[in-house]
Structures are given as C-alpha cells and as structure tokens.
Coordinates of C-alpha atoms and ligand atoms in Angstrom, one line a residue:
X1 CA 8.6 2.6 42.7
X2 CA 8.3 -1.1 41.8
X3 CA 11.4 -3.2 42.0
X4 CA 9.9 -6.5 40.9
X5 CA 9.9 -8.3 44.3
X6 CA 13.5 -7.4 45.2
X7 CA 12.6 -6.6 48.8
X8 CA 11.8 -10.3 49.4
X9 CA 8.6 -12.2 50.1
X10 CA 6.0 -10.5 52.3
X11 CA 3.1 -12.6 53.6
X12 CA -0.1 -10.5 54.2
X13 CA -3.0 -12.3 55.9
X14 CA -6.5 -11.2 55.1
X15 CA -5.1 -9.3 52.1
X16 CA -8.2 -9.3 49.9
X17 CA -9.9 -6.2 51.2
X18 CA -9.7 -3.4 53.7
X19 CA -6.4 -2.7 55.5
X20 CA -4.9 -6.0 54.1
X21 CA -5.7 -5.0 50.6
X22 CA -4.1 -1.6 51.1
X23 CA -1.0 -3.2 52.5
X24 CA -0.8 -5.7 49.6
X25 CA -1.0 -2.9 47.1
X26 CA 1.5 -0.6 48.8
X27 CA 3.9 -3.5 49.5
X28 CA 3.9 -4.5 45.8
X29 CA 4.6 -0.9 44.9
X30 CA 7.5 -0.8 47.2
X31 CA 9.0 -3.9 45.6
X32 CA 7.9 -6.8 47.8
X33 CA 6.9 -10.1 46.4
X34 CA 3.5 -10.2 48.1
X35 CA 1.8 -13.4 49.2
X36 CA -1.8 -12.2 49.7
X37 CA -3.8 -14.6 51.9
X38 CA -7.6 -14.6 52.0
X39 CA -10.2 -16.8 53.6
X40 CA -13.3 -17.1 51.3
X41 CA -13.8 -14.4 48.7
X42 CA -11.7 -15.8 45.9
X43 CA -13.3 -13.5 43.3
X44 CA -12.3 -10.4 45.3
X45 CA -8.8 -11.7 45.9
X46 CA -8.2 -12.5 42.3
X47 CA -9.5 -9.0 41.3
X48 CA -7.0 -7.3 43.6
X49 CA -4.2 -9.6 42.5
X50 CA -4.9 -8.9 38.9
X51 CA -4.9 -5.2 39.4
X52 CA -1.6 -5.3 41.3
X53 CA -0.1 -7.4 38.6
X54 CA -1.3 -5.1 35.9
X55 CA 0.7 -2.3 37.5
X56 CA 3.8 -4.4 37.5
X57 CA 3.6 -5.7 41.0
X58 CA 4.4 -9.2 42.1
X59 CA 1.6 -10.9 44.0
X60 CA 0.3 -14.4 44.6
X61 CA -3.1 -14.9 46.3
X62 CA -3.5 -18.0 48.5
X63 CA -6.7 -19.2 50.1
X64 CA -6.5 -20.3 53.7
X65 CA -8.0 -19.9 57.2
X66 CA -5.4 -18.5 59.5
X67 CA -7.0 -20.4 62.4
X68 CA -6.1 -23.7 60.7
X69 CA -2.6 -24.9 61.4
X70 CA -2.6 -27.0 58.2
X71 CA -3.7 -23.9 56.1
X72 CA -1.0 -21.7 57.7
X73 CA 1.7 -24.3 57.2
X74 CA 0.7 -24.6 53.5
X75 CA 0.6 -20.8 53.1
X76 CA 4.2 -20.5 54.3
X77 CA 5.4 -23.4 52.2
X78 CA 4.0 -21.6 49.2
X79 CA 5.6 -18.3 50.3
X80 CA 9.0 -19.9 51.0
X81 CA 8.9 -21.6 47.6
X82 CA 8.8 -18.1 46.0
X83 CA 11.9 -16.8 47.7
X84 CA 13.3 -15.6 51.0
X85 CA 10.6 -14.5 53.4
X86 CA 11.3 -11.0 54.6
X87 CA 8.2 -10.2 56.5
X88 CA 4.7 -11.0 57.8
X89 CA 1.7 -8.7 58.3
X90 CA -0.6 -10.5 60.7
X91 CA -3.7 -8.6 59.5
X92 CA -6.6 -11.1 59.2
X93 CA -9.1 -10.4 62.0
X94 CA -12.8 -10.6 62.7
X95 CA -15.4 -9.2 65.0
X96 CA -19.0 -10.2 65.5
X97 CA -22.4 -8.6 66.1
X98 CA -22.3 -5.8 68.7
X99 CA -23.6 -6.9 72.1
X100 CA -22.9 -6.8 75.8
X101 CA -20.7 -9.5 77.3
X102 CA -23.6 -10.8 79.3
X103 CA -25.2 -12.1 76.1
X104 CA -22.1 -13.6 74.5
X105 CA -21.8 -17.4 73.9
X106 CA -18.5 -19.3 74.4
X107 CA -18.7 -20.3 70.7
X108 CA -18.5 -16.7 69.6
X109 CA -15.6 -16.1 72.0
X110 CA -13.8 -19.1 70.5
X111 CA -14.3 -18.0 66.9
X112 CA -13.0 -14.5 67.6
X113 CA -9.9 -15.8 69.5
X114 CA -9.3 -18.5 66.9
X115 CA -8.8 -16.1 64.1
X116 CA -7.4 -13.1 65.9
X117 CA -5.1 -14.7 68.4
X118 CA -4.5 -18.3 67.3
X119 CA -4.2 -17.2 63.7
X120 CA -1.6 -14.5 64.5
X121 CA 0.3 -16.9 66.7
X122 CA 0.5 -19.6 64.1
X123 CA 1.5 -17.3 61.3
X124 CA 4.2 -15.7 63.5
X125 CA 5.5 -19.2 64.3
X126 CA 5.8 -20.2 60.7
X127 CA 7.4 -16.9 59.7
X128 CA 10.0 -17.2 62.5
X129 CA 10.8 -20.7 61.5
X130 CA 11.9 -19.4 58.1
X131 CA 13.3 -15.9 59.0
X132 CA 15.4 -16.7 62.1
X133 CA 19.1 -16.5 61.5
X134 CA 19.8 -19.5 63.7
X135 CA 17.6 -21.5 61.3
X136 CA 19.3 -20.2 58.1
X137 CA 17.0 -17.3 57.5
X138 CA 17.9 -13.7 56.9
X139 CA 16.0 -12.0 59.6
X140 CA 12.9 -10.0 58.9
X141 CA 10.0 -8.0 60.4
X142 CA 6.6 -8.9 61.7
X143 CA 3.8 -6.3 62.0
X144 CA 0.8 -7.4 64.0
X145 CA -2.5 -5.5 63.4
X146 CA -3.9 -4.9 66.8
X147 CA -6.5 -2.2 67.5
X148 CA -7.2 0.8 69.6
X149 CA -9.9 -1.5 71.1
X150 CA -7.1 -3.1 73.1
X151 CA -6.8 0.0 75.3
X152 CA -10.5 1.2 75.0
X153 CA -12.1 -2.2 75.7
X154 CA -15.1 -1.8 73.4
X155 CA -17.9 -1.8 76.0
X156 CA -21.4 -2.6 74.6
X157 CA -19.8 -3.6 71.3
X158 CA -17.3 -6.4 71.4
X159 CA -15.2 -6.9 74.5
X160 CA -14.2 -10.3 73.2
X161 CA -12.7 -8.6 70.1
X162 CA -11.0 -5.9 72.3
X163 CA -9.5 -8.6 74.5
X164 CA -8.2 -10.6 71.5
X165 CA -6.4 -7.4 70.4
X166 CA -5.0 -7.0 74.0
X167 CA -3.6 -10.5 73.5
X168 CA -2.0 -9.3 70.2
X169 CA -0.3 -6.5 72.1
X170 CA 1.1 -8.9 74.6
X171 CA 2.2 -11.3 71.8
X172 CA 4.1 -8.4 70.2
X173 CA 5.8 -7.4 73.5
X174 CA 6.9 -11.0 74.3
X175 CA 7.8 -12.1 70.8
X176 CA 9.8 -9.0 70.1
X177 CA 12.1 -9.8 73.0
X178 CA 12.3 -13.5 72.1
X179 CA 13.4 -13.1 68.5
X180 CA 15.4 -9.8 68.5
X181 CA 18.6 -11.9 68.6
X182 CA 17.4 -13.7 65.5
X183 CA 17.3 -10.5 63.5
X184 CA 13.6 -10.3 63.6
X185 CA 11.7 -7.1 64.6
X186 CA 8.1 -7.5 65.9
X187 CA 5.9 -4.4 66.2
X188 CA 2.2 -3.7 66.2
X189 CA 0.0 -1.0 64.7
X190 CA -3.2 -0.1 66.6
X191 CA -5.7 1.4 64.2
X192 CA -8.5 3.5 65.4
X193 CA -11.7 3.7 63.4
X194 CA -10.8 3.0 59.8
X195 CA -13.1 3.1 56.7
X196 CA -13.5 -0.6 55.8
X197 CA -16.2 -3.2 55.7
X198 CA -15.4 -4.7 59.1
X199 CA -18.0 -2.4 60.8
X200 CA -20.8 -4.0 58.8
X201 CA -19.9 -7.4 60.2
X202 CA -20.6 -6.0 63.7
X203 CA -24.1 -5.1 62.5
X204 CA -23.3 -1.3 62.5
X205 CA -22.5 -0.1 59.0
X206 CA -23.0 3.5 60.2
X207 CA -20.4 3.2 63.0
X208 CA -17.9 5.4 61.2
X209 CA -20.4 8.4 60.9
X210 CA -21.4 7.9 64.5
X211 CA -17.9 7.8 66.0
X212 CA -15.8 10.0 63.6
X213 CA -16.9 13.3 65.3
X214 CA -15.6 12.0 68.6
X215 CA -12.1 11.3 67.2
X216 CA -9.8 14.3 68.0
X217 CA -9.0 14.6 64.3
X218 CA -12.7 14.4 63.7
X219 CA -12.6 11.8 61.0
X220 CA -12.0 8.1 60.4
X221 CA -8.7 7.0 58.9
X222 CA -8.3 5.3 55.6
X223 CA -6.9 1.8 55.0
X224 CA -4.1 3.4 53.1
X225 CA -3.0 5.5 56.1
X226 CA -2.7 2.4 58.2
X227 CA -0.9 0.6 55.3
X228 CA 1.7 3.5 55.2
X229 CA 2.4 3.0 58.9
X230 CA 2.7 -0.8 58.5
X231 CA 5.1 -0.5 55.5
X232 CA 7.2 2.0 57.5
X233 CA 7.4 -0.5 60.4
X234 CA 8.5 -3.2 58.0
X235 CA 11.2 -1.0 56.4
X236 CA 14.8 -0.2 57.3
X237 CA 13.6 3.2 58.4
X238 CA 12.2 1.5 61.5
X239 CA 15.4 -0.5 62.1
X240 CA 15.7 0.2 65.8
X241 CA 12.0 -0.3 66.6
X242 CA 10.9 -3.6 68.1
X243 CA 8.1 -4.3 70.6
X244 CA 6.5 -0.9 69.7
X245 CA 2.7 -0.5 69.8
X246 CA 2.0 2.3 67.3
X247 CA -1.3 4.0 67.5
X248 CA -2.8 5.0 64.1
X249 CA -6.0 6.4 65.5
X250 CA -6.3 10.1 64.8
X251 CA -5.6 10.8 68.5
X252 CA -8.4 8.6 69.8
Ligands
NAP301 P1 -12.1 -6.5 56.7 O1 -12.4 -5.4 55.7 O2 -13.3 -7.1 57.4 O3 -11.2 -7.5 56.0 C1 -10.8 -8.7 56.6 C2 -9.9 -9.5 55.8 O4 -9.5 -10.6 56.6 C3 -10.6 -10.1 54.5 O5 -9.6 -10.1 53.5 C4 -10.9 -11.5 55.0 O6 -10.9 -12.5 53.9 C5 -9.8 -11.9 55.9 N1 -10.1 -12.9 56.8 C6 -11.1 -12.9 57.8 N2 -11.0 -14.1 58.5 C7 -9.9 -14.8 58.0 C8 -9.3 -16.0 58.3 N3 -9.9 -16.8 59.3 N4 -8.3 -16.4 57.6 C9 -7.7 -15.6 56.6 N5 -8.3 -14.4 56.3 C10 -9.3 -14.0 57.0 O7 -11.2 -6.0 57.9 P2 -10.3 -4.7 58.1 O8 -11.1 -3.6 58.7 O9 -9.5 -4.4 56.9 O10 -9.4 -5.2 59.3 C11 -8.1 -5.7 59.1 C12 -7.4 -5.8 60.5 O11 -7.4 -4.5 61.1 C13 -8.2 -6.7 61.5 O12 -7.3 -7.4 62.3 C14 -8.9 -5.7 62.3 O13 -9.2 -6.3 63.6 C15 -8.0 -4.6 62.4 N6 -8.6 -3.3 62.7 C16 -9.5 -2.7 61.9 C17 -10.1 -1.5 62.3 C18 -11.1 -0.8 61.4 O14 -11.7 0.2 61.9 N7 -11.4 -1.2 60.2 C19 -9.7 -0.9 63.5 C20 -8.7 -1.5 64.3 C21 -8.2 -2.7 63.9 P3 -12.3 -12.9 53.2 O15 -13.0 -11.7 52.7 O16 -11.9 -13.8 52.0 O17 -13.1 -13.6 54.3

C-alpha cells in the first residue's frame, strides 16, 4: 500500500544500496516520505529514487557524509522542509579490510568510528531536535542498525567494527531512556550475515558462502528481511518497545 507520504518524513542514512535501499523501498511502499541519504554513489541513489518514484512512492535523495556535522545538519534541514519528521533509520555503516587488531592503524579505527558511531550520534541528535515534543515535534521513532558483531566481537576480521556496533547498542539503551518522555522510541536491529556488498569492502566477497552453513538457519538473510524488522520497529505495532536490541540473524 502506498499512501503518498502520509506517514511523515523518514530519514534513512546510507539508503542507496543494501539494507538502506531495502528500507527506503519498503518505507515508501508503507507511505513514508523517504529522505534517502547516500555518501558518494549518486548514480546509484538516483536510480533507486527513480524506481521508487515510478511505483508512486515519495523519495528525495540527499548526498552527505554522516560523519560530517555540517552534512548532517543540512540533511535534516532538507528533511524538515518536506514535512514533519516521523523517524530516522541510522543505517549508514562501514567496515574495512579484514585483519587482526595487532595490525590496525589508529586512522582506520577513527574512520570506522567516525561513520558508525559519530554519524549515528549526530543523526540522532538532529532527529531528536525536531521530533521531541518539548521542542514542538510530534514524537517519533529511531532505529539504529547495529550488528550481531556487537556480541560476537568479529575476531580476525574487524574488532574495530564490532566495537563500533557495541557503541550503537549502548547509544540505543541510553538514548531510549533519555527521550522516552519526548514521545520518541529508540530501538536497534542487529543483523547477522546479510546478502549485501559490504562484505566485499572487507576484502572477503565469499564471506556469505563461508559463514552461511554455520548459521543455525543455514543461510544468510536478505536486506528485505532486515528492512521488514526495521519497518516494524518504526510502526505503531511496536508502540511499547524502546531500548530493544532485536537480533535478525537466523539464530546466529
Ligand atoms: P552497504 O551495502 O555497504 O551499503 C552502505 C550504504 O551506506 C551505502 O548506501 C553507502 O553510500 C552508505 N554510506 C557509507 N558511508 C557513508 C557515510 N559516511 N555517510 C553516508 N552514507 C554512507 O552496507 P549494508 O550491508 O547494507 O549495511 C548497512 C548497515 O547494516 C551498516 O550499518 C552495517 O554495519 C549493518 N550491518 C550489515 C550486515 C551485513 O551482513 N550486510 C550485518 C550486520 C550489520 P555510498 O554507496 O554512496 O557510499
């Protein structure tokens, strides 16, 4: 069902591919006015936006690096100009080449934390400034995209990435308590191994085939399966959930 943006404005970071793309598509189908952020691949973002638009969905693609305060402020100014912000999906995230911690540089650590933690923190701040009832907003919902890595730790792959997702879990727990009184729910989804291009950025495009047999459900998940969980957490069906860390990981 598409209700032409009647559900309010939803900001989705990193919405041009993978899980963010699936969220953008499903949210438009469910009647959100989607503000789809991306960092660099404009052609891809425009392709996704055009496709959503051709199916009657409402979507605006906005370039910006979530680790930049100026970019995040600009993103939310654009979003607020479209209508009342109802939600945020803090999805943009990166990982780097697989390696042991003993070989990691501080620059790499800073890059991963800048996008995954600082970016989520900045976007949450801007969303709350507009959704909080005490500031004239109408309340809303935030879903942070964490990872099963937060509890597994990702040894020999990317402990820095896993630790950044641990920080997202803690952000979710603290912020949910801080803004509950403002009518804002804050939850996290922790995907397991999901079929997207992120694994290639770790230098291991065959990671899914290698790990899938070890998942209790014996397969990777799809971006759409994670998107369904995120849309549920955003919706009124999850009205009494806040501070929840929801595993979408096939039992892993
Ligand atoms: P993906 O396919 O690599 O897509 C990442 C998206 O984030 C792209 O749209 C990218 O835009 C955007 N992005 C990257 N850095 C950004 C920045 N600094 N500012 C704004 N946008 C940025 O990743 P994915 O697998 O869908 O992952 C999405 C989220 O799920 C991440 O937080 C990831 O950690 C988490 N997750 C994924 C898995 C999995 O197995 N796939 C498992 C657990 C958790 P450009 O292409 O324009 O750069």
